[in-house]
mmCIF file of C-alpha atoms in Angstrom:
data_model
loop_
_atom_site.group_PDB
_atom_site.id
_atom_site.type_symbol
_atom_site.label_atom_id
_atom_site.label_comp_id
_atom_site.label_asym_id
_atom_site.label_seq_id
_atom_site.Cartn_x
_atom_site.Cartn_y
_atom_site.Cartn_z
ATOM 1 C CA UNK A 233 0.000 0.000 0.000
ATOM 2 C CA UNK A 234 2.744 2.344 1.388
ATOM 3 C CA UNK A 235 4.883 3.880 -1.798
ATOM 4 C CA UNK A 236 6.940 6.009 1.034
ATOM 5 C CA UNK A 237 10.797 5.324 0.992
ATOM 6 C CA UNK A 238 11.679 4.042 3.345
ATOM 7 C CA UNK A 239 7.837 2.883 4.123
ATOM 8 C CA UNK A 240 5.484 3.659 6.321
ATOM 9 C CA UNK A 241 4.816 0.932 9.127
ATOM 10 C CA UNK A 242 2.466 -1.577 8.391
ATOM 11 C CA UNK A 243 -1.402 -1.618 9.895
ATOM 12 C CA UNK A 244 0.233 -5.072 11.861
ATOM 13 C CA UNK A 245 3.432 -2.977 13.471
ATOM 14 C CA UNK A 246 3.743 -1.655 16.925
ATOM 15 C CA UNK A 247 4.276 1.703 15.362
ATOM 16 C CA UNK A 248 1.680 1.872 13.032
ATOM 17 C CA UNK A 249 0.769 5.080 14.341
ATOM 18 C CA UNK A 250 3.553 6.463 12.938
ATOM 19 C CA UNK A 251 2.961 6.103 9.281
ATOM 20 C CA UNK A 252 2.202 9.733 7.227
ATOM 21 C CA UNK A 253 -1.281 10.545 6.675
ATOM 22 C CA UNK A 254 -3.244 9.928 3.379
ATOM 23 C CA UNK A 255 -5.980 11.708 4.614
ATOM 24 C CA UNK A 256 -7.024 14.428 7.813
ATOM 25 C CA UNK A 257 -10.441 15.312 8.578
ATOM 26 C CA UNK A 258 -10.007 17.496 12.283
ATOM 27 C CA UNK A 259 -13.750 18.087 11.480
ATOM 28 C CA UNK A 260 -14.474 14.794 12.075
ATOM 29 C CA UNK A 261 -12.320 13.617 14.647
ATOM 30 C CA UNK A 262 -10.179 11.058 12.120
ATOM 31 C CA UNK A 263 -7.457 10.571 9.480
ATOM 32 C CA UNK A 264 -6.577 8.052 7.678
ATOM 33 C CA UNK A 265 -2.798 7.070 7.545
ATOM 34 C CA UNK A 266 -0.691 5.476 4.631
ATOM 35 C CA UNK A 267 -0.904 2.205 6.233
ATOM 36 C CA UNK A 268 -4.226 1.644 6.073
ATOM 37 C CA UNK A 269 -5.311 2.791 9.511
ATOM 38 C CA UNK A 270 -8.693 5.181 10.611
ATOM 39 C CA UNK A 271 -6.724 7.237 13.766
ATOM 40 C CA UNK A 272 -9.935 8.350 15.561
ATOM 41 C CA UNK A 273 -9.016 12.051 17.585
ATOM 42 C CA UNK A 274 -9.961 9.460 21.187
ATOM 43 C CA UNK A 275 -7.104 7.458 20.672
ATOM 44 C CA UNK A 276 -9.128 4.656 19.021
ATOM 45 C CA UNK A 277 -7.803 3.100 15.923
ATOM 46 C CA UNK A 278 -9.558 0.758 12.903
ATOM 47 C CA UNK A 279 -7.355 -1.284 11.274
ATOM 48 C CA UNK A 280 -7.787 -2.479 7.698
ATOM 49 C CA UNK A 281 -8.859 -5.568 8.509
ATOM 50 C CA UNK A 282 -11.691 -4.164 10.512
ATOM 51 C CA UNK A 283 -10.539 -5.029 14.058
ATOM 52 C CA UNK A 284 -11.176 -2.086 16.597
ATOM 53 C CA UNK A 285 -8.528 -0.668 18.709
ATOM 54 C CA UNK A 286 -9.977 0.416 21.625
ATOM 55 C CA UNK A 287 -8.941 4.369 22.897
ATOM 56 C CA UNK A 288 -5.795 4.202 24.566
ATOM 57 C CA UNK A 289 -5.199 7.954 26.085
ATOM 58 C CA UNK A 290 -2.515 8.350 29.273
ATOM 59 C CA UNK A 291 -4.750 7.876 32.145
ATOM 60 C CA UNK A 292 -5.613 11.282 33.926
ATOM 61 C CA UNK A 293 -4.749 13.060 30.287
ATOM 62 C CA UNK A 294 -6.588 16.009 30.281
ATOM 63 C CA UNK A 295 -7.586 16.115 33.657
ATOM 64 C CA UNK A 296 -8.042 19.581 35.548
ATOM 65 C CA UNK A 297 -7.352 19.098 39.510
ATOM 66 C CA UNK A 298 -9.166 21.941 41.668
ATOM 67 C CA UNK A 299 -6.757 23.928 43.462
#
């Protein structure tokens, strides 16, 4: 799929994360990446294969503590 050189991580990889995007819709909350992959903005991934990647954010990211 990937015509990058040196390619982009495959869907499969650890790092697929890290492959350039194809496509970015902020709008939306997604983008799609040269490997294949839907990035959802919540962390949560679709691979091509259709298997769901549930959202995987640092836990407390984001949080506000009162002071």
């Amino acid at each position: 799929m990937c015509q990058h050189q040196p390619p982009c991580p495959s869907a499969d990889s650890a790092d697929r994360e890290s492959a350039r995007l194809a496509a970015h819709h902020p709008e939306q909350g997604w983008s799609l990446l040269c490997n294949g992959v839907v990035l959802f903005e919540d962390t949560g991934e679709l691979l091509p294969d259709g298997q769901a990647i549930a959202p995987h954010r640092p836990v407390g990211a984001g949080l506000m503590t009162a002071a």
